mmCIF file with all atom_site columns, C-alpha atoms in Angstrom:
data_model
loop_
_atom_site.group_PDB
_atom_site.id
_atom_site.type_symbol
_atom_site.label_atom_id
_atom_site.label_alt_id
_atom_site.label_comp_id
_atom_site.label_asym_id
_atom_site.label_entity_id
_atom_site.label_seq_id
_atom_site.pdbx_PDB_ins_code
_atom_site.Cartn_x
_atom_site.Cartn_y
_atom_site.Cartn_z
_atom_site.occupancy
_atom_site.B_iso_or_equiv
_atom_site.pdbx_formal_charge
_atom_site.auth_seq_id
_atom_site.auth_comp_id
_atom_site.auth_asym_id
_atom_site.auth_atom_id
_atom_site.pdbx_PDB_model_num
ATOM 1   C CA . LEU T 1 1   ? -20.978 33.925 10.699  1.00 45.00 ? 1   LEU T CA 1
ATOM 2   C CA . VAL T 1 2   ? -19.682 32.578 7.403   1.00 55.00 ? 2   VAL T CA 1
ATOM 3   C CA . VAL T 1 3   ? -20.028 35.018 4.523   1.00 53.00 ? 3   VAL T CA 1
ATOM 4   C CA . ASP T 1 4   ? -20.242 33.511 1.061   1.00 63.00 ? 4   ASP T CA 1
ATOM 5   C CA . GLU T 1 5   ? -17.267 34.433 -1.081  1.00 74.00 ? 5   GLU T CA 1
ATOM 6   C CA . THR T 1 6   ? -18.089 35.802 -4.518  1.00 83.00 ? 6   THR T CA 1
ATOM 7   C CA . VAL T 1 7   ? -16.861 33.459 -7.233  1.00 86.00 ? 7   VAL T CA 1
ATOM 8   C CA . THR T 1 8   ? -17.723 33.121 -10.910 1.00 90.00 ? 8   THR T CA 1
ATOM 9   C CA . LYS T 1 9   ? -18.536 30.179 -13.144 1.00 92.00 ? 9   LYS T CA 1
ATOM 10  C CA . ARG T 1 10  ? -15.301 30.830 -14.987 1.00 91.00 ? 10  ARG T CA 1
ATOM 11  C CA . GLU T 1 11  ? -13.279 30.489 -11.783 1.00 90.00 ? 11  GLU T CA 1
ATOM 12  C CA . LEU T 1 12  ? -15.062 27.203 -11.113 1.00 91.00 ? 12  LEU T CA 1
ATOM 13  C CA . ASP T 1 13  ? -14.465 25.924 -14.664 1.00 91.00 ? 13  ASP T CA 1
ATOM 14  C CA . LEU T 1 14  ? -18.192 25.844 -15.353 1.00 94.00 ? 14  LEU T CA 1
ATOM 15  C CA . PRO T 1 15  ? -19.662 26.808 -18.733 1.00 95.00 ? 15  PRO T CA 1
ATOM 16  C CA . GLU T 1 16  ? -21.122 30.295 -18.477 1.00 93.00 ? 16  GLU T CA 1
ATOM 17  C CA . ASP T 1 17  ? -23.894 29.685 -21.025 1.00 94.00 ? 17  ASP T CA 1
ATOM 18  C CA . LYS T 1 18  ? -25.377 26.561 -19.443 1.00 97.00 ? 18  LYS T CA 1
ATOM 19  C CA . PHE T 1 19  ? -28.093 25.966 -16.854 1.00 98.00 ? 19  PHE T CA 1
ATOM 20  C CA . VAL T 1 20  ? -26.368 24.402 -13.835 1.00 98.00 ? 20  VAL T CA 1
ATOM 21  C CA . PHE T 1 21  ? -28.084 21.569 -12.005 1.00 98.00 ? 21  PHE T CA 1
ATOM 22  C CA . VAL T 1 22  ? -26.085 20.926 -8.856  1.00 97.00 ? 22  VAL T CA 1
ATOM 23  C CA . ALA T 1 23  ? -26.012 17.915 -6.500  1.00 94.00 ? 23  ALA T CA 1
ATOM 24  C CA . LEU T 1 24  ? -23.147 18.388 -4.072  1.00 91.00 ? 24  LEU T CA 1
ATOM 25  C CA . ASN T 1 25  ? -24.154 15.623 -1.681  1.00 88.00 ? 25  ASN T CA 1
ATOM 26  C CA . ASN T 1 26  ? -21.463 13.189 -0.603  1.00 85.00 ? 26  ASN T CA 1
ATOM 27  C CA . GLY T 1 27  ? -20.824 10.348 -3.015  1.00 83.00 ? 27  GLY T CA 1
ATOM 28  C CA . TYR T 1 28  ? -22.343 7.721  -0.732  1.00 85.00 ? 28  TYR T CA 1
ATOM 29  C CA . LYS T 1 29  ? -25.726 9.444  -1.138  1.00 88.00 ? 29  LYS T CA 1
ATOM 30  C CA . LEU T 1 30  ? -25.759 8.798  -4.889  1.00 89.00 ? 30  LEU T CA 1
ATOM 31  C CA . ASN T 1 31  ? -27.648 5.834  -6.266  1.00 92.00 ? 31  ASN T CA 1
ATOM 32  C CA . ASP T 1 32  ? -28.755 4.427  -9.608  1.00 93.00 ? 32  ASP T CA 1
ATOM 33  C CA . ARG T 1 33  ? -32.361 5.566  -9.081  1.00 95.00 ? 33  ARG T CA 1
ATOM 34  C CA . PHE T 1 34  ? -31.436 9.228  -8.866  1.00 95.00 ? 34  PHE T CA 1
ATOM 35  C CA . ILE T 1 35  ? -28.842 9.076  -11.599 1.00 96.00 ? 35  ILE T CA 1
ATOM 36  C CA . ARG T 1 36  ? -31.673 7.724  -13.766 1.00 97.00 ? 36  ARG T CA 1
ATOM 37  C CA . ILE T 1 37  ? -33.975 10.553 -12.646 1.00 97.00 ? 37  ILE T CA 1
ATOM 38  C CA . TRP T 1 38  ? -31.299 13.204 -13.167 1.00 98.00 ? 38  TRP T CA 1
ATOM 39  C CA . SER T 1 39  ? -30.525 11.755 -16.599 1.00 98.00 ? 39  SER T CA 1
ATOM 40  C CA . THR T 1 40  ? -34.179 12.108 -17.556 1.00 98.00 ? 40  THR T CA 1
ATOM 41  C CA . ILE T 1 41  ? -34.029 15.763 -16.529 1.00 98.00 ? 41  ILE T CA 1
ATOM 42  C CA . LEU T 1 42  ? -30.775 16.371 -18.399 1.00 98.00 ? 42  LEU T CA 1
ATOM 43  C CA . ARG T 1 43  ? -32.111 14.803 -21.598 1.00 98.00 ? 43  ARG T CA 1
ATOM 44  C CA . ALA T 1 44  ? -35.118 17.135 -21.434 1.00 98.00 ? 44  ALA T CA 1
ATOM 45  C CA . CYS T 1 45  ? -32.904 20.144 -20.731 1.00 98.00 ? 45  CYS T CA 1
ATOM 46  C CA . PRO T 1 46  ? -30.246 20.072 -23.470 1.00 97.00 ? 46  PRO T CA 1
ATOM 47  C CA . ASN T 1 47  ? -28.536 23.339 -22.562 1.00 97.00 ? 47  ASN T CA 1
ATOM 48  C CA . SER T 1 48  ? -27.680 22.172 -19.060 1.00 98.00 ? 48  SER T CA 1
ATOM 49  C CA . ILE T 1 49  ? -24.965 20.398 -17.092 1.00 98.00 ? 49  ILE T CA 1
ATOM 50  C CA . ILE T 1 50  ? -24.884 18.588 -13.760 1.00 98.00 ? 50  ILE T CA 1
ATOM 51  C CA . TRP T 1 51  ? -22.350 19.543 -11.103 1.00 96.00 ? 51  TRP T CA 1
ATOM 52  C CA . LEU T 1 52  ? -21.398 16.902 -8.547  1.00 95.00 ? 52  LEU T CA 1
ATOM 53  C CA . LEU T 1 53  ? -19.018 16.663 -5.615  1.00 90.00 ? 53  LEU T CA 1
ATOM 54  C CA . ALA T 1 54  ? -15.678 15.072 -6.448  1.00 81.00 ? 54  ALA T CA 1
ATOM 55  C CA . THR T 1 55  ? -14.807 12.509 -3.792  1.00 79.00 ? 55  THR T CA 1
ATOM 56  C CA . ASP T 1 56  ? -12.262 10.183 -5.383  1.00 83.00 ? 56  ASP T CA 1
ATOM 57  C CA . ASP T 1 57  ? -11.345 9.077  -8.892  1.00 88.00 ? 57  ASP T CA 1
ATOM 58  C CA . GLU T 1 58  ? -13.093 5.711  -8.582  1.00 88.00 ? 58  GLU T CA 1
ATOM 59  C CA . VAL T 1 59  ? -16.389 7.337  -7.601  1.00 87.00 ? 59  VAL T CA 1
ATOM 60  C CA . LYS T 1 60  ? -16.092 9.850  -10.444 1.00 91.00 ? 60  LYS T CA 1
ATOM 61  C CA . LYS T 1 61  ? -15.445 7.041  -12.918 1.00 93.00 ? 61  LYS T CA 1
ATOM 62  C CA . ASN T 1 62  ? -18.419 5.023  -11.671 1.00 92.00 ? 62  ASN T CA 1
ATOM 63  C CA . VAL T 1 63  ? -20.731 8.049  -11.781 1.00 93.00 ? 63  VAL T CA 1
ATOM 64  C CA . ILE T 1 64  ? -19.699 8.918  -15.342 1.00 95.00 ? 64  ILE T CA 1
ATOM 65  C CA . ASN T 1 65  ? -20.221 5.308  -16.410 1.00 96.00 ? 65  ASN T CA 1
ATOM 66  C CA . GLU T 1 66  ? -23.669 5.176  -14.782 1.00 96.00 ? 66  GLU T CA 1
ATOM 67  C CA . PHE T 1 67  ? -24.761 8.374  -16.517 1.00 97.00 ? 67  PHE T CA 1
ATOM 68  C CA . ALA T 1 68  ? -23.470 6.932  -19.797 1.00 97.00 ? 68  ALA T CA 1
ATOM 69  C CA . THR T 1 69  ? -25.921 4.023  -19.474 1.00 97.00 ? 69  THR T CA 1
ATOM 70  C CA . HIS T 1 70  ? -28.649 6.700  -19.646 1.00 97.00 ? 70  HIS T CA 1
ATOM 71  C CA . ASN T 1 71  ? -27.129 8.414  -22.691 1.00 97.00 ? 71  ASN T CA 1
ATOM 72  C CA . ILE T 1 72  ? -25.606 11.366 -20.824 1.00 98.00 ? 72  ILE T CA 1
ATOM 73  C CA . ASP T 1 73  ? -22.249 12.398 -22.258 1.00 97.00 ? 73  ASP T CA 1
ATOM 74  C CA . SER T 1 74  ? -19.393 12.886 -19.790 1.00 96.00 ? 74  SER T CA 1
ATOM 75  C CA . ALA T 1 75  ? -18.921 16.432 -21.177 1.00 97.00 ? 75  ALA T CA 1
ATOM 76  C CA . ARG T 1 76  ? -22.104 17.387 -19.311 1.00 97.00 ? 76  ARG T CA 1
ATOM 77  C CA . ILE T 1 77  ? -20.806 16.156 -15.944 1.00 97.00 ? 77  ILE T CA 1
ATOM 78  C CA . PHE T 1 78  ? -18.687 18.511 -13.845 1.00 96.00 ? 78  PHE T CA 1
ATOM 79  C CA . PHE T 1 79  ? -17.082 17.937 -10.462 1.00 95.00 ? 79  PHE T CA 1
ATOM 80  C CA . PHE T 1 80  ? -16.501 20.316 -7.577  1.00 91.00 ? 80  PHE T CA 1
ATOM 81  C CA . ILE T 1 81  ? -13.474 19.877 -5.330  1.00 86.00 ? 81  ILE T CA 1
ATOM 82  C CA . ARG T 1 82  ? -14.026 20.651 -1.641  1.00 80.00 ? 82  ARG T CA 1
ATOM 83  C CA . GLN T 1 83  ? -12.912 24.130 -0.628  1.00 80.00 ? 83  GLN T CA 1
ATOM 84  C CA . SER T 1 84  ? -13.421 26.562 2.245   1.00 81.00 ? 84  SER T CA 1
ATOM 85  C CA . LYS T 1 85  ? -16.951 27.095 3.567   1.00 82.00 ? 85  LYS T CA 1
ATOM 86  C CA . SER T 1 86  ? -17.104 30.640 2.197   1.00 85.00 ? 86  SER T CA 1
ATOM 87  C CA . LYS T 1 87  ? -15.926 29.456 -1.232  1.00 84.00 ? 87  LYS T CA 1
ATOM 88  C CA . PHE T 1 88  ? -18.428 26.593 -1.106  1.00 86.00 ? 88  PHE T CA 1
ATOM 89  C CA . LEU T 1 89  ? -21.309 29.009 -0.469  1.00 88.00 ? 89  LEU T CA 1
ATOM 90  C CA . GLY T 1 90  ? -20.111 31.242 -3.281  1.00 88.00 ? 90  GLY T CA 1
ATOM 91  C CA . ALA T 1 91  ? -19.962 28.238 -5.585  1.00 89.00 ? 91  ALA T CA 1
ATOM 92  C CA . LEU T 1 92  ? -23.539 27.215 -4.744  1.00 92.00 ? 92  LEU T CA 1
ATOM 93  C CA . ALA T 1 93  ? -24.658 30.707 -5.698  1.00 92.00 ? 93  ALA T CA 1
ATOM 94  C CA . CYS T 1 94  ? -23.438 29.967 -9.242  1.00 93.00 ? 94  CYS T CA 1
ATOM 95  C CA . ALA T 1 95  ? -25.882 27.062 -9.621  1.00 96.00 ? 95  ALA T CA 1
ATOM 96  C CA . ASP T 1 96  ? -29.481 27.289 -10.811 1.00 97.00 ? 96  ASP T CA 1
ATOM 97  C CA . LEU T 1 97  ? -31.153 24.349 -9.051  1.00 98.00 ? 97  LEU T CA 1
ATOM 98  C CA . PHE T 1 98  ? -29.989 21.877 -6.418  1.00 97.00 ? 98  PHE T CA 1
ATOM 99  C CA . LEU T 1 99  ? -31.199 18.344 -7.165  1.00 97.00 ? 99  LEU T CA 1
ATOM 100 C CA . ASP T 1 100 ? -31.589 16.446 -3.911  1.00 95.00 ? 100 ASP T CA 1
ATOM 101 C CA . SER T 1 101 ? -31.191 12.679 -3.603  1.00 93.00 ? 101 SER T CA 1
ATOM 102 C CA . SER T 1 102 ? -33.129 10.052 -1.644  1.00 92.00 ? 102 SER T CA 1
ATOM 103 C CA . PRO T 1 103 ? -33.349 8.015  0.565   1.00 91.00 ? 103 PRO T CA 1
ATOM 104 C CA . TYR T 1 104 ? -30.403 9.934  2.057   1.00 88.00 ? 104 TYR T CA 1
ATOM 105 C CA . ASN T 1 105 ? -31.178 13.627 1.602   1.00 90.00 ? 105 ASN T CA 1
ATOM 106 C CA . ALA T 1 106 ? -29.080 16.721 1.782   1.00 85.00 ? 106 ALA T CA 1
ATOM 107 C CA . GLY T 1 107 ? -29.073 18.178 5.286   1.00 85.00 ? 107 GLY T CA 1
ATOM 108 C CA . THR T 1 108 ? -26.402 20.788 5.860   1.00 87.00 ? 108 THR T CA 1
ATOM 109 C CA . THR T 1 109 ? -25.829 21.049 2.111   1.00 91.00 ? 109 THR T CA 1
ATOM 110 C CA . ALA T 1 110 ? -29.499 21.884 1.522   1.00 92.00 ? 110 ALA T CA 1
ATOM 111 C CA . SER T 1 111 ? -29.266 24.632 4.128   1.00 91.00 ? 111 SER T CA 1
ATOM 112 C CA . ASP T 1 112 ? -26.044 25.897 2.558   1.00 91.00 ? 112 ASP T CA 1
ATOM 113 C CA . SER T 1 113 ? -27.640 25.943 -0.875  1.00 93.00 ? 113 SER T CA 1
ATOM 114 C CA . LEU T 1 114 ? -30.616 27.988 0.308   1.00 93.00 ? 114 LEU T CA 1
ATOM 115 C CA . TYR T 1 115 ? -28.363 30.316 2.291   1.00 90.00 ? 115 TYR T CA 1
ATOM 116 C CA . ALA T 1 116 ? -26.514 30.931 -0.977  1.00 90.00 ? 116 ALA T CA 1
ATOM 117 C CA . GLY T 1 117 ? -29.795 31.592 -2.801  1.00 92.00 ? 117 GLY T CA 1
ATOM 118 C CA . CYS T 1 118 ? -29.893 28.370 -4.816  1.00 95.00 ? 118 CYS T CA 1
ATOM 119 C CA . PRO T 1 119 ? -33.301 26.603 -4.694  1.00 96.00 ? 119 PRO T CA 1
ATOM 120 C CA . VAL T 1 120 ? -33.469 22.942 -3.641  1.00 97.00 ? 120 VAL T CA 1
ATOM 121 C CA . ILE T 1 121 ? -35.906 20.382 -5.034  1.00 97.00 ? 121 ILE T CA 1
ATOM 122 C CA . THR T 1 122 ? -36.426 17.237 -2.994  1.00 96.00 ? 122 THR T CA 1
ATOM 123 C CA . LEU T 1 123 ? -38.378 13.972 -2.974  1.00 94.00 ? 123 LEU T CA 1
ATOM 124 C CA . PRO T 1 124 ? -38.972 12.701 0.583   1.00 91.00 ? 124 PRO T CA 1
ATOM 125 C CA . SER T 1 125 ? -40.137 9.239  1.549   1.00 84.00 ? 125 SER T CA 1
ATOM 126 C CA . ASP T 1 126 ? -41.140 7.626  4.824   1.00 80.00 ? 126 ASP T CA 1
ATOM 127 C CA . ILE T 1 127 ? -37.778 7.434  6.630   1.00 80.00 ? 127 ILE T CA 1
ATOM 128 C CA . TYR T 1 128 ? -36.072 10.222 8.577   1.00 76.00 ? 128 TYR T CA 1
ATOM 129 C CA . SER T 1 129 ? -32.995 10.534 6.356   1.00 80.00 ? 129 SER T CA 1
ATOM 130 C CA . SER T 1 130 ? -35.228 11.130 3.330   1.00 80.00 ? 130 SER T CA 1
ATOM 131 C CA . ARG T 1 131 ? -37.221 13.929 4.985   1.00 86.00 ? 131 ARG T CA 1
ATOM 132 C CA . MET T 1 132 ? -34.432 16.241 6.132   1.00 86.00 ? 132 MET T CA 1
ATOM 133 C CA . ALA T 1 133 ? -34.374 18.412 3.034   1.00 85.00 ? 133 ALA T CA 1
ATOM 134 C CA . ALA T 1 134 ? -38.173 18.606 2.892   1.00 89.00 ? 134 ALA T CA 1
ATOM 135 C CA . SER T 1 135 ? -38.218 20.171 6.348   1.00 89.00 ? 135 SER T CA 1
ATOM 136 C CA . ILE T 1 136 ? -35.461 22.610 5.415   1.00 90.00 ? 136 ILE T CA 1
ATOM 137 C CA . VAL T 1 137 ? -37.031 23.573 2.088   1.00 92.00 ? 137 VAL T CA 1
ATOM 138 C CA . SER T 1 138 ? -40.457 24.049 3.682   1.00 90.00 ? 138 SER T CA 1
ATOM 139 C CA . HIS T 1 139 ? -39.083 26.283 6.446   1.00 85.00 ? 139 HIS T CA 1
ATOM 140 C CA . ALA T 1 140 ? -37.376 28.351 3.744   1.00 88.00 ? 140 ALA T CA 1
ATOM 141 C CA . GLY T 1 141 ? -40.756 29.044 2.142   1.00 89.00 ? 141 GLY T CA 1
ATOM 142 C CA . LEU T 1 142 ? -40.313 26.786 -0.887  1.00 92.00 ? 142 LEU T CA 1
ATOM 143 C CA . GLU T 1 143 ? -42.932 24.143 -0.133  1.00 94.00 ? 143 GLU T CA 1
ATOM 144 C CA . GLU T 1 144 ? -43.679 23.779 -3.856  1.00 96.00 ? 144 GLU T CA 1
ATOM 145 C CA . LEU T 1 145 ? -40.274 22.152 -4.301  1.00 96.00 ? 145 LEU T CA 1
ATOM 146 C CA . VAL T 1 146 ? -41.120 19.303 -1.918  1.00 96.00 ? 146 VAL T CA 1
ATOM 147 C CA . CYS T 1 147 ? -42.338 16.659 -4.370  1.00 96.00 ? 147 CYS T CA 1
ATOM 148 C CA . SER T 1 148 ? -44.484 13.597 -3.736  1.00 95.00 ? 148 SER T CA 1
ATOM 149 C CA . THR T 1 149 ? -43.582 11.554 -6.837  1.00 96.00 ? 149 THR T CA 1
ATOM 150 C CA . GLU T 1 150 ? -40.675 11.063 -9.243  1.00 96.00 ? 150 GLU T CA 1
ATOM 151 C CA . GLU T 1 151 ? -42.846 12.492 -12.005 1.00 97.00 ? 151 GLU T CA 1
ATOM 152 C CA . GLU T 1 152 ? -43.454 15.704 -10.071 1.00 98.00 ? 152 GLU T CA 1
ATOM 153 C CA . TYR T 1 153 ? -39.755 16.028 -9.195  1.00 97.00 ? 153 TYR T CA 1
ATOM 154 C CA . ILE T 1 154 ? -38.790 15.635 -12.856 1.00 98.00 ? 154 ILE T CA 1
ATOM 155 C CA . ALA T 1 155 ? -41.544 17.901 -14.194 1.00 98.00 ? 155 ALA T CA 1
ATOM 156 C CA . LYS T 1 156 ? -40.799 20.756 -11.789 1.00 98.00 ? 156 LYS T CA 1
ATOM 157 C CA . SER T 1 157 ? -37.065 20.568 -12.449 1.00 98.00 ? 157 SER T CA 1
ATOM 158 C CA . ILE T 1 158 ? -37.716 20.783 -16.183 1.00 98.00 ? 158 ILE T CA 1
ATOM 159 C CA . ARG T 1 159 ? -40.193 23.634 -15.681 1.00 98.00 ? 159 ARG T CA 1
ATOM 160 C CA . ILE T 1 160 ? -37.614 25.659 -13.746 1.00 98.00 ? 160 ILE T CA 1
ATOM 161 C CA . TYR T 1 161 ? -35.191 25.114 -16.622 1.00 98.00 ? 161 TYR T CA 1
ATOM 162 C CA . LYS T 1 162 ? -37.657 25.960 -19.391 1.00 98.00 ? 162 LYS T CA 1
ATOM 163 C CA . GLU T 1 163 ? -39.854 28.725 -17.983 1.00 97.00 ? 163 GLU T CA 1
ATOM 164 C CA . ASP T 1 164 ? -38.068 32.006 -17.310 1.00 96.00 ? 164 ASP T CA 1
ATOM 165 C CA . ASP T 1 165 ? -40.877 33.485 -15.211 1.00 97.00 ? 165 ASP T CA 1
ATOM 166 C CA . TYR T 1 166 ? -41.218 30.408 -13.019 1.00 97.00 ? 166 TYR T CA 1
ATOM 167 C CA . ARG T 1 167 ? -37.434 30.172 -12.617 1.00 97.00 ? 167 ARG T CA 1
ATOM 168 C CA . SER T 1 168 ? -37.302 33.839 -11.539 1.00 96.00 ? 168 SER T CA 1
ATOM 169 C CA . PHE T 1 169 ? -40.163 33.272 -9.088  1.00 97.00 ? 169 PHE T CA 1
ATOM 170 C CA . ILE T 1 170 ? -38.431 30.283 -7.485  1.00 96.00 ? 170 ILE T CA 1
ATOM 171 C CA . LYS T 1 171 ? -35.033 31.999 -7.482  1.00 95.00 ? 171 LYS T CA 1
ATOM 172 C CA . ASP T 1 172 ? -36.510 35.060 -5.777  1.00 94.00 ? 172 ASP T CA 1
ATOM 173 C CA . LYS T 1 173 ? -37.971 32.903 -3.013  1.00 93.00 ? 173 LYS T CA 1
ATOM 174 C CA . ALA T 1 174 ? -34.640 31.103 -2.582  1.00 93.00 ? 174 ALA T CA 1
ATOM 175 C CA . THR T 1 175 ? -32.790 34.408 -2.379  1.00 89.00 ? 175 THR T CA 1
ATOM 176 C CA . LYS T 1 176 ? -35.114 35.499 0.439   1.00 87.00 ? 176 LYS T CA 1
ATOM 177 C CA . ALA T 1 177 ? -34.609 32.221 2.328   1.00 79.00 ? 177 ALA T CA 1
ATOM 178 C CA . LYS T 1 178 ? -31.652 33.687 4.210   1.00 78.00 ? 178 LYS T CA 1
ATOM 179 C CA . ASN T 1 179 ? -34.117 35.967 6.037   1.00 72.00 ? 179 ASN T CA 1
ATOM 180 C CA . THR T 1 180 ? -36.556 33.231 7.100   1.00 70.00 ? 180 THR T CA 1
ATOM 181 C CA . ARG T 1 181 ? -36.816 31.421 10.450  1.00 65.00 ? 181 ARG T CA 1
ATOM 182 C CA . LEU T 1 182 ? -34.630 28.684 8.987   1.00 67.00 ? 182 LEU T CA 1
ATOM 183 C CA . PHE T 1 183 ? -31.563 30.841 9.617   1.00 62.00 ? 183 PHE T CA 1
ATOM 184 C CA . ASP T 1 184 ? -32.814 32.724 12.695  1.00 60.00 ? 184 ASP T CA 1
ATOM 185 C CA . THR T 1 185 ? -30.538 31.292 15.374  1.00 68.00 ? 185 THR T CA 1
ATOM 186 C CA . PHE T 1 186 ? -31.949 33.604 18.074  1.00 70.00 ? 186 PHE T CA 1
ATOM 187 C CA . ASP T 1 187 ? -35.467 32.277 17.421  1.00 67.00 ? 187 ASP T CA 1
ATOM 188 C CA . ALA T 1 188 ? -34.158 28.697 17.428  1.00 65.00 ? 188 ALA T CA 1
ATOM 189 C CA . THR T 1 189 ? -32.449 29.305 20.769  1.00 76.00 ? 189 THR T CA 1
ATOM 190 C CA . ILE T 1 190 ? -35.647 30.651 22.329  1.00 80.00 ? 190 ILE T CA 1
ATOM 191 C CA . CYS T 1 191 ? -37.652 27.672 21.032  1.00 73.00 ? 191 CYS T CA 1
ATOM 192 C CA . LEU T 1 192 ? -35.068 25.252 22.461  1.00 77.00 ? 192 LEU T CA 1
ATOM 193 C CA . GLU T 1 193 ? -35.100 26.982 25.844  1.00 84.00 ? 193 GLU T CA 1
ATOM 194 C CA . VAL T 1 194 ? -38.904 26.833 25.965  1.00 84.00 ? 194 VAL T CA 1
ATOM 195 C CA . ALA T 1 195 ? -38.766 23.125 25.142  1.00 84.00 ? 195 ALA T CA 1
ATOM 196 C CA . TYR T 1 196 ? -36.257 22.509 27.952  1.00 88.00 ? 196 TYR T CA 1
ATOM 197 C CA . ILE T 1 197 ? -38.357 24.458 30.459  1.00 89.00 ? 197 ILE T CA 1
ATOM 198 C CA . ASN T 1 198 ? -41.556 22.651 29.551  1.00 78.00 ? 198 ASN T CA 1
#
């Protein structure tokens, strides 16, 4: 069992007075469509930043340049350097909303985010790799964060940023995700055994 290590925004070099949108998927899952979508969200949420996974300097440069084409200043883009699993979980707990990508979704990272109590919003399509997060989010009891259109994805992300009551409601559900069937390994084992027997 990996226990999330308590860390603070200050330790992670994140601004303490900003809403943190996080997207810690691997760099190869990023694409111009979702940078455009995320830029739309950031422009509508001025007191926010986006937190991405640092892979290499070339990727960071390209990502910053792509955001710039959508009028997002580099000062609003932060990068996380890979660390231990427990530190990673603690870091995710410092974020406010995980923005999933498509057509290659978050899989393990979506589970990690929910385990840390950070809600995940996702936009599935018709291929397997774009539906992973939707399954995870649904099993965690956050079906309302599985979106059917870009417009819904953007609108709900902005609503979570703007509306304190809705943000608290979603955050509370994400915090309880750790106690759902999603993380019940005993239940998963029983289901697998039944499948093998039948």
